[in-house]
Short mmCIF file of C-alpha atoms and ligand atoms in Angstrom, two decimals:
data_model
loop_
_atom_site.label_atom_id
_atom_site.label_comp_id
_atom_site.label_asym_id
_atom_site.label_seq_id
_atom_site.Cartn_x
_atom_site.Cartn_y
_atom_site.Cartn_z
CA UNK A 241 14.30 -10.92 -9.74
CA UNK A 242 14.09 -14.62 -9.51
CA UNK A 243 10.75 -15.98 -7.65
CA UNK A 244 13.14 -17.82 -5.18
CA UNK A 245 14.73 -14.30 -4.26
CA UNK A 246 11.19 -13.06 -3.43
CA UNK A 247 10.48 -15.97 -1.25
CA UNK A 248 14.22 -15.33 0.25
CA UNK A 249 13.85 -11.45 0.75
CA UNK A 250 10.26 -11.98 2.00
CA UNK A 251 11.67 -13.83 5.35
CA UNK A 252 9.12 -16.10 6.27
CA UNK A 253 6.25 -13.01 5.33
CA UNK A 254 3.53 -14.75 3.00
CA UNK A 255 3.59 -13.28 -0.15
CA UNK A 256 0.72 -12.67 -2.40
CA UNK A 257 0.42 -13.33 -6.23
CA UNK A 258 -1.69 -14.47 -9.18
CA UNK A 259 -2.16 -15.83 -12.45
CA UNK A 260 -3.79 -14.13 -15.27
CA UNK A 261 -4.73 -15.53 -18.68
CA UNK A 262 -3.85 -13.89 -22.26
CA UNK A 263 -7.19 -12.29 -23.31
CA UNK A 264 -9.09 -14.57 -26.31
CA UNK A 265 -7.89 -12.71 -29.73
CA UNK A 266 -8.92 -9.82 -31.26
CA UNK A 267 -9.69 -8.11 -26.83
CA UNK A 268 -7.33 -5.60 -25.84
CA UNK A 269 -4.24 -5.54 -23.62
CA UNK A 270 -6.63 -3.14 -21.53
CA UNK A 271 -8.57 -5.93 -20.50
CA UNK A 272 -5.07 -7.26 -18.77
CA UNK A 273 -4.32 -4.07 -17.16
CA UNK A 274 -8.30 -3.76 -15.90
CA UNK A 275 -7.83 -7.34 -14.13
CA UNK A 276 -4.37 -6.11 -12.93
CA UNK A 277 -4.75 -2.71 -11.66
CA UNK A 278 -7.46 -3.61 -8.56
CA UNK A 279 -5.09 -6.21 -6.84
CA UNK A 280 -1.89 -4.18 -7.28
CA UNK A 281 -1.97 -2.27 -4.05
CA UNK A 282 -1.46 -6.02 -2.64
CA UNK A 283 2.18 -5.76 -3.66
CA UNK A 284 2.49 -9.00 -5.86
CA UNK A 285 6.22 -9.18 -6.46
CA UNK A 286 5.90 -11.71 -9.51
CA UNK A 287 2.96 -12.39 -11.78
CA UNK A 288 2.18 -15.28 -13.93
CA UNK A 289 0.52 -15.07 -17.47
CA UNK A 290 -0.34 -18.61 -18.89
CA UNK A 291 0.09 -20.33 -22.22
CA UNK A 292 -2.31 -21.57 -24.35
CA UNK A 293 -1.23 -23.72 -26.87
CA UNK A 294 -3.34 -24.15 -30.73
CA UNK A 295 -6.99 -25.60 -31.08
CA UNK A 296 -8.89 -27.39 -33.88
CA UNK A 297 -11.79 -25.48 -35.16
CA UNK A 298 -13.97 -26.72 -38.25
CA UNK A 299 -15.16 -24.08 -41.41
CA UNK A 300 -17.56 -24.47 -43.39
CA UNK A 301 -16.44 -23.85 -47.23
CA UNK A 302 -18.75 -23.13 -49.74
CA UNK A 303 -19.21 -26.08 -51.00
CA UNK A 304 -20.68 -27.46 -47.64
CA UNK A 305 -17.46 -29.29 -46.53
CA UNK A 306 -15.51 -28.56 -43.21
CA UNK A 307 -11.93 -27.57 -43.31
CA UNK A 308 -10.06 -27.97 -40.54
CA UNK A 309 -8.39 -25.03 -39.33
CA UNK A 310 -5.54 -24.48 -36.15
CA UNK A 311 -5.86 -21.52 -34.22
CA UNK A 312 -4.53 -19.74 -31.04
CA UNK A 313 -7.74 -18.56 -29.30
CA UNK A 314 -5.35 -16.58 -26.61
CA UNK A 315 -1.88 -15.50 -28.01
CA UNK A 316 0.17 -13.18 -26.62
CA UNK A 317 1.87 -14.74 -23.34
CA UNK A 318 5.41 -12.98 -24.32
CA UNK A 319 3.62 -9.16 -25.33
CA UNK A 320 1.66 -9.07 -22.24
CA UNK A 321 4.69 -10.15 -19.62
CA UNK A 322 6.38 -7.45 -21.68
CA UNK A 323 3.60 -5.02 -20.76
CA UNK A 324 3.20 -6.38 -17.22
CA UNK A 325 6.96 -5.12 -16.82
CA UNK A 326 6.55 -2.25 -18.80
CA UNK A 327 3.95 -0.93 -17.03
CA UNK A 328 4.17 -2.28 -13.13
CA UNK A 329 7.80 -2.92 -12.50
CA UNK A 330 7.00 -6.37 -11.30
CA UNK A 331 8.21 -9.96 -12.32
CA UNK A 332 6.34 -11.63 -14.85
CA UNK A 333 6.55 -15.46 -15.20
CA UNK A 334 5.34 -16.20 -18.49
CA UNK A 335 4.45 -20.40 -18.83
CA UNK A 336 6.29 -21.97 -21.80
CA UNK A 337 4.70 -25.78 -22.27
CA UNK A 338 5.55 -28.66 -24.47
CA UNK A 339 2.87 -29.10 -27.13
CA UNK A 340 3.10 -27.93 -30.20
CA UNK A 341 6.32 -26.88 -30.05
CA UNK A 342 9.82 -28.45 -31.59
CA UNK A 343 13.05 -27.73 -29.71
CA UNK A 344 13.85 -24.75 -32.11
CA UNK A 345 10.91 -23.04 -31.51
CA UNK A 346 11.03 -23.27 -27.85
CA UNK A 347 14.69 -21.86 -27.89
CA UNK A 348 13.70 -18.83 -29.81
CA UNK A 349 11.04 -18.41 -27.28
CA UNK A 350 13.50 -18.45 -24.04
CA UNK A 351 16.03 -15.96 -26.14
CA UNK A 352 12.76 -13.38 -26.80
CA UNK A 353 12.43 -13.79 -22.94
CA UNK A 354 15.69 -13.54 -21.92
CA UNK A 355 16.18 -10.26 -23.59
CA UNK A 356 13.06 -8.98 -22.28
CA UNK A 357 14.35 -9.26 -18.89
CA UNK A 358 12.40 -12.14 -17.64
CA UNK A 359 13.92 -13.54 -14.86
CA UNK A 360 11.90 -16.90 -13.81
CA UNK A 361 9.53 -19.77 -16.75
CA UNK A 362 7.02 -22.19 -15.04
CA UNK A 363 7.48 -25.03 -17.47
CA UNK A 364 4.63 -27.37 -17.91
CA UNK A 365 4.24 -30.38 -20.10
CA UNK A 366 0.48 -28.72 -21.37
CA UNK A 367 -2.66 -30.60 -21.56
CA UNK A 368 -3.93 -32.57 -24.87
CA UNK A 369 -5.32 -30.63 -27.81
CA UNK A 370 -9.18 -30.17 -26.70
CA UNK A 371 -10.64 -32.55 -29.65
CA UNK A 372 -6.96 -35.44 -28.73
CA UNK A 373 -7.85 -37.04 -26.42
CA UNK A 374 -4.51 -37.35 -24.98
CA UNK A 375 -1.45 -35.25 -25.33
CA UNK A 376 0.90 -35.66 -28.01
CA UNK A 377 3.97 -34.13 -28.38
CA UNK A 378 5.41 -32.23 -31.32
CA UNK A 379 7.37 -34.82 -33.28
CA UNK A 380 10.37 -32.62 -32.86
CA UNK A 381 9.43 -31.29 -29.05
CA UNK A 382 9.30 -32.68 -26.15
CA UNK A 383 7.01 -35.03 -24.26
CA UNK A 384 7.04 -34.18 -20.57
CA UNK A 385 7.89 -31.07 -18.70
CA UNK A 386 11.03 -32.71 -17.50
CA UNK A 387 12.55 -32.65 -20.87
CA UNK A 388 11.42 -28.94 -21.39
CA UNK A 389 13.29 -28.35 -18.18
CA UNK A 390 16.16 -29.55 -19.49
CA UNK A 391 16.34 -27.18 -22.32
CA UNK A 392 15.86 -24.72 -20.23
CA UNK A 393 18.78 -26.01 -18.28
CA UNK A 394 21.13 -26.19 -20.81
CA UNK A 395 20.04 -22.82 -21.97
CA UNK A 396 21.15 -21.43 -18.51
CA UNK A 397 24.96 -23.25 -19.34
CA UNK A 398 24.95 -21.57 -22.45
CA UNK A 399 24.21 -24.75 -24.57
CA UNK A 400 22.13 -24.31 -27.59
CA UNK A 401 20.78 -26.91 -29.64
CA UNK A 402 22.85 -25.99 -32.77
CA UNK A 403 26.38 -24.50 -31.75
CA UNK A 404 29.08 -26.18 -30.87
CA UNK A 405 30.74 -23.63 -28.51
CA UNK A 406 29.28 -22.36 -25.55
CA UNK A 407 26.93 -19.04 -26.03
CA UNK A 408 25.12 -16.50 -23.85
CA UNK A 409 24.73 -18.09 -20.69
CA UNK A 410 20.54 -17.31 -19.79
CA UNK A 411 19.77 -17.48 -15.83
CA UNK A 412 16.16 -18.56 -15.60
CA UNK A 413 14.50 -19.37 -12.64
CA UNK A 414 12.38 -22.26 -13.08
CA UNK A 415 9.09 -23.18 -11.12
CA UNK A 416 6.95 -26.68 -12.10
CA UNK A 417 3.49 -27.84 -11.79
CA UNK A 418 2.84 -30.01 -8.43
CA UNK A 419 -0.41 -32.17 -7.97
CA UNK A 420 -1.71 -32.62 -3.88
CA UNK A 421 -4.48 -34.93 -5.30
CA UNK A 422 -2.27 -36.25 -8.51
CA UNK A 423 -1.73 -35.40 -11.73
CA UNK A 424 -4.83 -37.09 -13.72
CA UNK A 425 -2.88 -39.40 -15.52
CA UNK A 426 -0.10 -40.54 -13.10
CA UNK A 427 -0.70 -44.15 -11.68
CA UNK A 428 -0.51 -43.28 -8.44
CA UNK A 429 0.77 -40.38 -5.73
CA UNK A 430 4.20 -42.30 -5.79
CA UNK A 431 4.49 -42.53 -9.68
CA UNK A 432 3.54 -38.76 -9.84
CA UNK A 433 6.20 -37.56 -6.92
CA UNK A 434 8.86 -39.56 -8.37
CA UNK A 435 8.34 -37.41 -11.69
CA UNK A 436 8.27 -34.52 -9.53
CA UNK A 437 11.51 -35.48 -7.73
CA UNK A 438 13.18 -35.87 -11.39
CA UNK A 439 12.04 -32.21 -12.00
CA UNK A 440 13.60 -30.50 -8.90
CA UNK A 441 16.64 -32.86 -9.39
CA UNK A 442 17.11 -31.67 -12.65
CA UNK A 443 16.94 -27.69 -11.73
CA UNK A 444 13.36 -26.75 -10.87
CA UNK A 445 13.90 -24.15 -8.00
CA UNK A 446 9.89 -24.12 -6.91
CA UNK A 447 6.77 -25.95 -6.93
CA UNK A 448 3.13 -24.15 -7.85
CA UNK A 449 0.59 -26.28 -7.03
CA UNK A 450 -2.95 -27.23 -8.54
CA UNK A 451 -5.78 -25.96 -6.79
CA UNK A 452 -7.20 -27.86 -3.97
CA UNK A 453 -9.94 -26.89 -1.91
CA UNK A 454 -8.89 -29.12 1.03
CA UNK A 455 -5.71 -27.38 2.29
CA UNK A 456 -5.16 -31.55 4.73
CA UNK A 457 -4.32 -32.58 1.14
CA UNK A 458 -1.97 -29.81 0.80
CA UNK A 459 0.00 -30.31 4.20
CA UNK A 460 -0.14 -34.07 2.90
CA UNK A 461 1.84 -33.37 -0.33
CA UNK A 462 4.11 -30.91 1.12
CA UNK A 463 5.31 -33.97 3.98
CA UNK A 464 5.21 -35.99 0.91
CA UNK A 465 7.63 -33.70 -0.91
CA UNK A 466 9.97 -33.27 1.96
CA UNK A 467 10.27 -37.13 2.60
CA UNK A 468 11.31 -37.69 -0.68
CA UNK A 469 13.72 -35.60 -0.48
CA UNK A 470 11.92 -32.28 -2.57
CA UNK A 471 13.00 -29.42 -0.22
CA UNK A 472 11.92 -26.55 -2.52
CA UNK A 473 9.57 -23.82 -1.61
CA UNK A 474 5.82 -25.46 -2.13
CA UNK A 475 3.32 -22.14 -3.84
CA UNK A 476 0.02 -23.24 -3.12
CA UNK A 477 -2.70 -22.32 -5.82
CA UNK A 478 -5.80 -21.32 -4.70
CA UNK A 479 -9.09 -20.93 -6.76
CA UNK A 480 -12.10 -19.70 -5.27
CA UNK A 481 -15.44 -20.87 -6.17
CA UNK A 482 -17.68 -18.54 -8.33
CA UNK A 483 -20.59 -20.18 -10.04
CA UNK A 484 -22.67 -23.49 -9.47
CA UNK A 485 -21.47 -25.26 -12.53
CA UNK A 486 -17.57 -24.47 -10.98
CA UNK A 487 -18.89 -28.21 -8.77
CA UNK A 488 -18.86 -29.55 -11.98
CA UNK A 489 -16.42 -28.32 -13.82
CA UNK A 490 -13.40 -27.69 -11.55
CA UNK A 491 -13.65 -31.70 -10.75
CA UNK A 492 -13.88 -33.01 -14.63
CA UNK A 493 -11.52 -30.54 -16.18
CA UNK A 494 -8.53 -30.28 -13.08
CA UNK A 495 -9.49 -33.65 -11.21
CA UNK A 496 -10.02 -32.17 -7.93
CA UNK A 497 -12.60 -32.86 -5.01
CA UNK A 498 -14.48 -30.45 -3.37
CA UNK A 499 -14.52 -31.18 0.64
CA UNK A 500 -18.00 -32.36 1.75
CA UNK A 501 -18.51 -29.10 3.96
CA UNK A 502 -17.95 -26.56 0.98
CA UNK A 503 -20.34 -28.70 -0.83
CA UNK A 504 -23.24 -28.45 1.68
CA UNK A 505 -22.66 -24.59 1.54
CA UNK A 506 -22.88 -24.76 -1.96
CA UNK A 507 -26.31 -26.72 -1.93
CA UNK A 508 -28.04 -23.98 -0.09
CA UNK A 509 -26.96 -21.48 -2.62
CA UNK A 510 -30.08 -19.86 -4.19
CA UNK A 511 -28.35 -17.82 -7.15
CA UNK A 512 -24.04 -17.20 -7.95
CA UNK A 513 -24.37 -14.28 -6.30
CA UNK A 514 -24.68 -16.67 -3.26
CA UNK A 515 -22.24 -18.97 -4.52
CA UNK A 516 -19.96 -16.49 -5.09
CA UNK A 517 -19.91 -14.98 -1.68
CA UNK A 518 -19.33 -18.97 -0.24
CA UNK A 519 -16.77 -19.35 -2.74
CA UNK A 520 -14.53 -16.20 -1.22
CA UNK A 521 -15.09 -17.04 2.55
CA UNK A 522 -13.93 -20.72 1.91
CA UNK A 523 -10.78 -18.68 -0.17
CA UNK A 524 -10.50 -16.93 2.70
CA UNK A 525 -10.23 -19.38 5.39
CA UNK A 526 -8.41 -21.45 3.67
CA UNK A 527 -5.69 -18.80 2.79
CA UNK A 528 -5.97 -18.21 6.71
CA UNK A 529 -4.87 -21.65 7.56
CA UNK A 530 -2.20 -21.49 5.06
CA UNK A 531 -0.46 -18.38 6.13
CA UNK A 532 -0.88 -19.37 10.08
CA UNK A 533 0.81 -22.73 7.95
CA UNK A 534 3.97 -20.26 7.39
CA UNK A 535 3.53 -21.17 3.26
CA UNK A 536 5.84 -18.64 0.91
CA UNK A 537 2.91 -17.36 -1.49
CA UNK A 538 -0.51 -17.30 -1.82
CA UNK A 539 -1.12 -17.89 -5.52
CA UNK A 540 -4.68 -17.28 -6.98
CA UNK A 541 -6.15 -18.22 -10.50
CA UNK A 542 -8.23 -15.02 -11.19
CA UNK A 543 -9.59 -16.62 -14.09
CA UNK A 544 -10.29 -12.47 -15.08
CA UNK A 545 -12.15 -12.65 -11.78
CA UNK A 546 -10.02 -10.51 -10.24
CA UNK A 547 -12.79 -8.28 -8.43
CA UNK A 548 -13.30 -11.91 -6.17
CA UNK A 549 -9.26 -12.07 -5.52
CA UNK A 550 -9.24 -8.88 -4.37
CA UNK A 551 -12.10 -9.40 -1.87
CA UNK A 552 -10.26 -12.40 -0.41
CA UNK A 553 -6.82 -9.91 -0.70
CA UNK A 554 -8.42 -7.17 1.35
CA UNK A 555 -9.32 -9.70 3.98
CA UNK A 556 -5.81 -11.23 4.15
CA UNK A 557 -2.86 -8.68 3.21
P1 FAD B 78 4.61 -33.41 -16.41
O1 FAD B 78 5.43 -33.04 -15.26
O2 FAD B 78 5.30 -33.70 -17.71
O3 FAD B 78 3.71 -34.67 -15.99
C1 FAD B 78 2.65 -35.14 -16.83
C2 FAD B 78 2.27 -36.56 -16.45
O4 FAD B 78 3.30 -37.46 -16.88
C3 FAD B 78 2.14 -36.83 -14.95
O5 FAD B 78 1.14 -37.78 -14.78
C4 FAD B 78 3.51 -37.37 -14.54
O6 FAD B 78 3.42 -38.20 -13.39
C5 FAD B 78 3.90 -38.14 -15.79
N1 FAD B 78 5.33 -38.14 -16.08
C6 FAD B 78 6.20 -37.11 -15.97
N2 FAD B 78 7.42 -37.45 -16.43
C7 FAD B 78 7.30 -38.73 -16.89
C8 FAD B 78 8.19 -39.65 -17.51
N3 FAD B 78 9.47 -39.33 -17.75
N4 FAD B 78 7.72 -40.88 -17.87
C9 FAD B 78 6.44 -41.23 -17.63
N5 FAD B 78 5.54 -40.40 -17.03
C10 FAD B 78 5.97 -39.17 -16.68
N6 FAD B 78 -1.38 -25.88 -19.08
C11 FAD B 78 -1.23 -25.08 -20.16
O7 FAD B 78 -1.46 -25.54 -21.29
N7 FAD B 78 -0.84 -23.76 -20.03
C12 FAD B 78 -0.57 -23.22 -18.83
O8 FAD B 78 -0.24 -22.03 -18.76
C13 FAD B 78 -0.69 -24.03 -17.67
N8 FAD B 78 -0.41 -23.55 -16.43
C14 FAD B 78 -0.46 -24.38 -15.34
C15 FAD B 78 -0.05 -23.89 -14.09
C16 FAD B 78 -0.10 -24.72 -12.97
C17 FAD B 78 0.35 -24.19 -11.62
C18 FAD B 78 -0.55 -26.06 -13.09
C19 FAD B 78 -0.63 -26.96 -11.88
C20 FAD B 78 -0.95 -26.56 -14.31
C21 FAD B 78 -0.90 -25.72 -15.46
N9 FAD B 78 -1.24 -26.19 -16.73
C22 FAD B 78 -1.12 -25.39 -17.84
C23 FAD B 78 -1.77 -27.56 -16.90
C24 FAD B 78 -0.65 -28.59 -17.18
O9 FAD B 78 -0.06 -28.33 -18.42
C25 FAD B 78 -1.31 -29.97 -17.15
O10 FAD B 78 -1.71 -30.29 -15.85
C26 FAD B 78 -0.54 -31.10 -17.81
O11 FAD B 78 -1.45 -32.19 -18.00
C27 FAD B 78 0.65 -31.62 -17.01
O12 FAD B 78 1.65 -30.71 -16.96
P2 FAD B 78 2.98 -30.99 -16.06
O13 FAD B 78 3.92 -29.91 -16.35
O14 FAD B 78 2.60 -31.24 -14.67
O15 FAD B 78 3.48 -32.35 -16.76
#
């Protein structure tokens, strides 16, 4: 069932959900099911699994050079939404990006899914190769996630890139990435929102948003969205804090601020275990605020954490 339908048949009901990542090669699909299985008695109706796209890592040969090799440190995005299926009878929303893929490529990739059953794609442009530091796009793909969309689109018309005549018509649901505190690279709020305005115009049904940690900055973008005219249902995402170096890290690598107050908290931490147990009462207020808020979803990164979800679950659902 499409994520929109959810939302619909929920009426008004907060629903709860999460994103899980593909474990790193060579783990086991059990690893998947073991972060799954604790926060299915929340009833998530859809589940996302990300994509992450090839990275550069340097060999040493035997005669002392470095060769240059690409890898996929976590494949399997497609197998394990198969499994999710398989296994829970629940949506999963697999994320198909940009880079380093051509137009072919990403075709074959929507037909797999289509006849697996998948209902809904978030599409997302991807970030840069970890050693670029910017992103570039496959010299036959596409360069932002509103060109992606637009595959995916024509896809649902029954276009495909080589036929002339009009083929099995696909009926994906599409979500897109939304930014409260702007995407990284975007000039400003207004820049980024008119990008996000071309995405819904051009089919997106949803928005999922970065995390925040401030839900004013949420409320902000969703009044954003609605005066310029993006009326879609806004998913917040939600990542609670688990470790000092997160007050590091989470601000560098998504280019989010951490309110003053949670910061403070954070400061009197002796240990994570500490941290962690600030980290899932700020999760949990927050998600509070938001459901009082009337939002659709509650969308959590587990980040294979899902032991801390489930905490913040039990005191919410
Ligand atoms: P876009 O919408 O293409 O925007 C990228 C930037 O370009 C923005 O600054 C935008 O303002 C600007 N822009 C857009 N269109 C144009 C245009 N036509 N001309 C000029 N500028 C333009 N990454 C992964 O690799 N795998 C994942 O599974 C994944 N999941 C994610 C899930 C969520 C909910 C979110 C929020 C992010 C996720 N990401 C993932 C990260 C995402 O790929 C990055 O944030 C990426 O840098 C931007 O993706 P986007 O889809 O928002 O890009």
């Amino acid at each position: 069932m499409k994520v929109t339908e959810h939302i619909r048949n929920a009426k008004g009901k907060t629903l709860f959900s999460f994103e899980i990542l593909p474990p790193v090669k060579g783990e086991s699909v059990q690893n998947i099911f073991a972060a799954i299985d604790p926060l299915m008695e929340f009833k998530p109706p859809f589940i996302d699994v990300t994509y992450h796209r090839e990275e550069y890592m340097y060999k040493k040969r035997e005669n002392g050079l470095l060769e240059r090799v690409t890898t996929r440190k976590r494949p399997g995005t497609v197998g394990i939404c198969a499994a999710i299926m398989n296994k829970y009878h629940v949506d999963a929303v697999p994320h198909i990006i940009c880079g380093g893929f051509n137009k072919e490529e990403t075709e074959n990739a929507l037909i797999d899914l289509d006849f697996l059953g998948v209902d809904n794609v978030l599409v997302l442009r991807g970030d840069a190769i970890k050693s670029e530091g910017r992103f570039v796009p496959d010299p036959e793909g596409h360069s932002y996630a509103s060109e992606l969309l637009e595959q995916v689109m024509e896809l649902n018309q029954g276009k495909y890139i080589h036929e002339e005549v009009t083929r099995n018509k696909t009926n994906f649901c599409v979500g897109v990435a939304g930014y409260p505190e702007k995407h990284f690279e975007a000039p400003s709020l207004r820049s980024d929102m008119k990008y996000l305005k071309q995405k819904i115009d051009g089919g997106a049904e949803y928005i999922v948003t970065q995390m925040f940690f401030d839900n004013k900055k949420y409320f902000e973008f969703v009044d954003k969205c609605r005066e310029n005219g993006v009326n879609v249902p806004i998913v917040p995402g939600l990542k609670p804090i688990t470790t000092l170096n997160h007050m590091s890290i989470l601000p560098s690598v998504f280019h989010v601020d951490l309110p003053d107050d949670l910061v403070d908290e954070l400061d009197k931490c002796k240990d994570n275990a500490a941290v962690k147990e600030v980290g899932i009462e700020w999760a949990i207020q927050q998600s509070k605020e938001l459901m009082e808020a009337g939002v659709p979803v509650l969308h959590y990164y587990t980040m294979s954490k899902s032991h801390v979800v489930k905490r913040i679950a039990e005191a919410l659902f």
